[in-house]
CSV table of C-alpha atoms in Angstrom, one decimal:
chain,number,residue,atom,x,y,z
A,1,LEU,CA,48.7,103.3,159.9
A,2,SER,CA,47.1,100.0,158.9
A,3,SER,CA,46.0,98.4,155.7
A,4,GLN,CA,42.4,99.3,156.7
A,5,ARG,CA,42.7,103.0,157.7
A,6,LYS,CA,44.8,105.7,159.4
A,7,ALA,CA,44.9,105.9,163.2
A,8,THR,CA,45.4,109.5,164.3
A,9,ARG,CA,44.6,111.7,167.3
A,10,GLU,CA,44.5,115.5,167.3
A,11,GLN,CA,46.6,117.1,170.0
A,12,LYS,CA,45.0,120.2,171.5
A,13,GLN,CA,47.3,121.0,174.5
A,14,GLY,CA,50.9,120.9,175.2
A,15,CYS,CA,54.0,123.0,175.9
A,16,PRO,CA,54.3,126.0,173.5
A,17,LEU,CA,56.9,125.4,170.7
A,18,GLY,CA,60.2,126.9,171.6
A,19,SER,CA,59.4,127.2,175.3
A,20,SER,CA,62.3,127.3,177.7
A,21,SER,CA,60.4,124.7,179.7
A,22,ASP,CA,60.6,122.2,176.8
A,23,PRO,CA,63.8,120.3,177.7
A,24,ALA,CA,62.9,120.0,181.4
A,25,LEU,CA,59.3,118.9,180.8
A,26,TRP,CA,60.5,116.4,178.1
A,27,ASN,CA,63.0,114.9,180.5
A,28,LEU,CA,60.4,114.5,183.2
A,29,ALA,CA,57.7,113.0,180.9
A,30,SER,CA,60.0,110.8,178.8
A,31,ASN,CA,62.0,109.1,181.5
A,32,GLY,CA,59.1,107.0,182.8
A,33,ILE,CA,57.7,106.3,179.3
A,34,LEU,CA,61.0,105.3,177.8
A,35,HIS,CA,61.9,103.0,180.7
A,36,HIS,CA,58.4,101.3,181.0
A,37,ASP,CA,58.3,97.6,180.4
A,38,TRP,CA,55.8,97.6,177.4
A,39,LYS,CA,54.1,94.4,176.2
A,40,SER,CA,55.8,92.6,173.3
A,41,ASN,CA,53.2,93.9,170.8
A,42,VAL,CA,53.9,97.6,171.7
A,43,HIS,CA,56.8,99.3,170.0
A,44,LEU,CA,57.9,102.8,171.1
A,45,GLN,CA,60.1,105.1,169.1
A,46,ALA,CA,61.2,108.6,170.3
A,47,PHE,CA,61.9,111.3,167.7
A,48,ALA,CA,63.3,114.6,169.0
A,49,ASP,CA,60.5,115.5,171.4
A,50,ASP,CA,57.8,113.2,170.1
A,51,PHE,CA,56.8,109.6,170.8
A,52,VAL,CA,55.4,107.1,168.3
A,53,PHE,CA,53.6,104.0,169.5
A,54,VAL,CA,53.1,101.1,167.1
A,55,VAL,CA,50.7,98.5,168.5
A,56,HIS,CA,50.3,95.2,166.7
A,57,SER,CA,47.0,93.3,167.1
A,58,THR,CA,44.8,90.8,165.3
A,59,PRO,CA,41.6,91.9,163.7
A,60,GLU,CA,39.7,90.1,166.5
A,61,GLN,CA,41.6,92.0,169.2
A,62,THR,CA,41.0,95.3,167.4
A,63,SER,CA,37.2,94.6,167.2
A,64,GLN,CA,37.1,93.8,170.9
A,65,ILE,CA,38.8,97.1,171.8
A,66,LEU,CA,36.4,99.0,169.5
A,67,LEU,CA,33.4,97.3,171.0
A,68,ARG,CA,34.5,98.1,174.5
A,69,LYS,CA,34.7,101.8,173.7
A,70,HIS,CA,31.1,102.1,172.5
């Protein structure tokens, strides 16, 4: 969430809620993500079986990223 607008992404695939595979898949996926050496402007928070990434950037950096996508 920024002062300009929300940043969201719809999730269409994943492990079914309550699946017996949930804990094992979470452990496999999360280990590398949690131990990765992220840049100083990237903050990672894990909640239960979810990740939240907060990335700080200047308006100029954001504009450059958006221009590269289009």
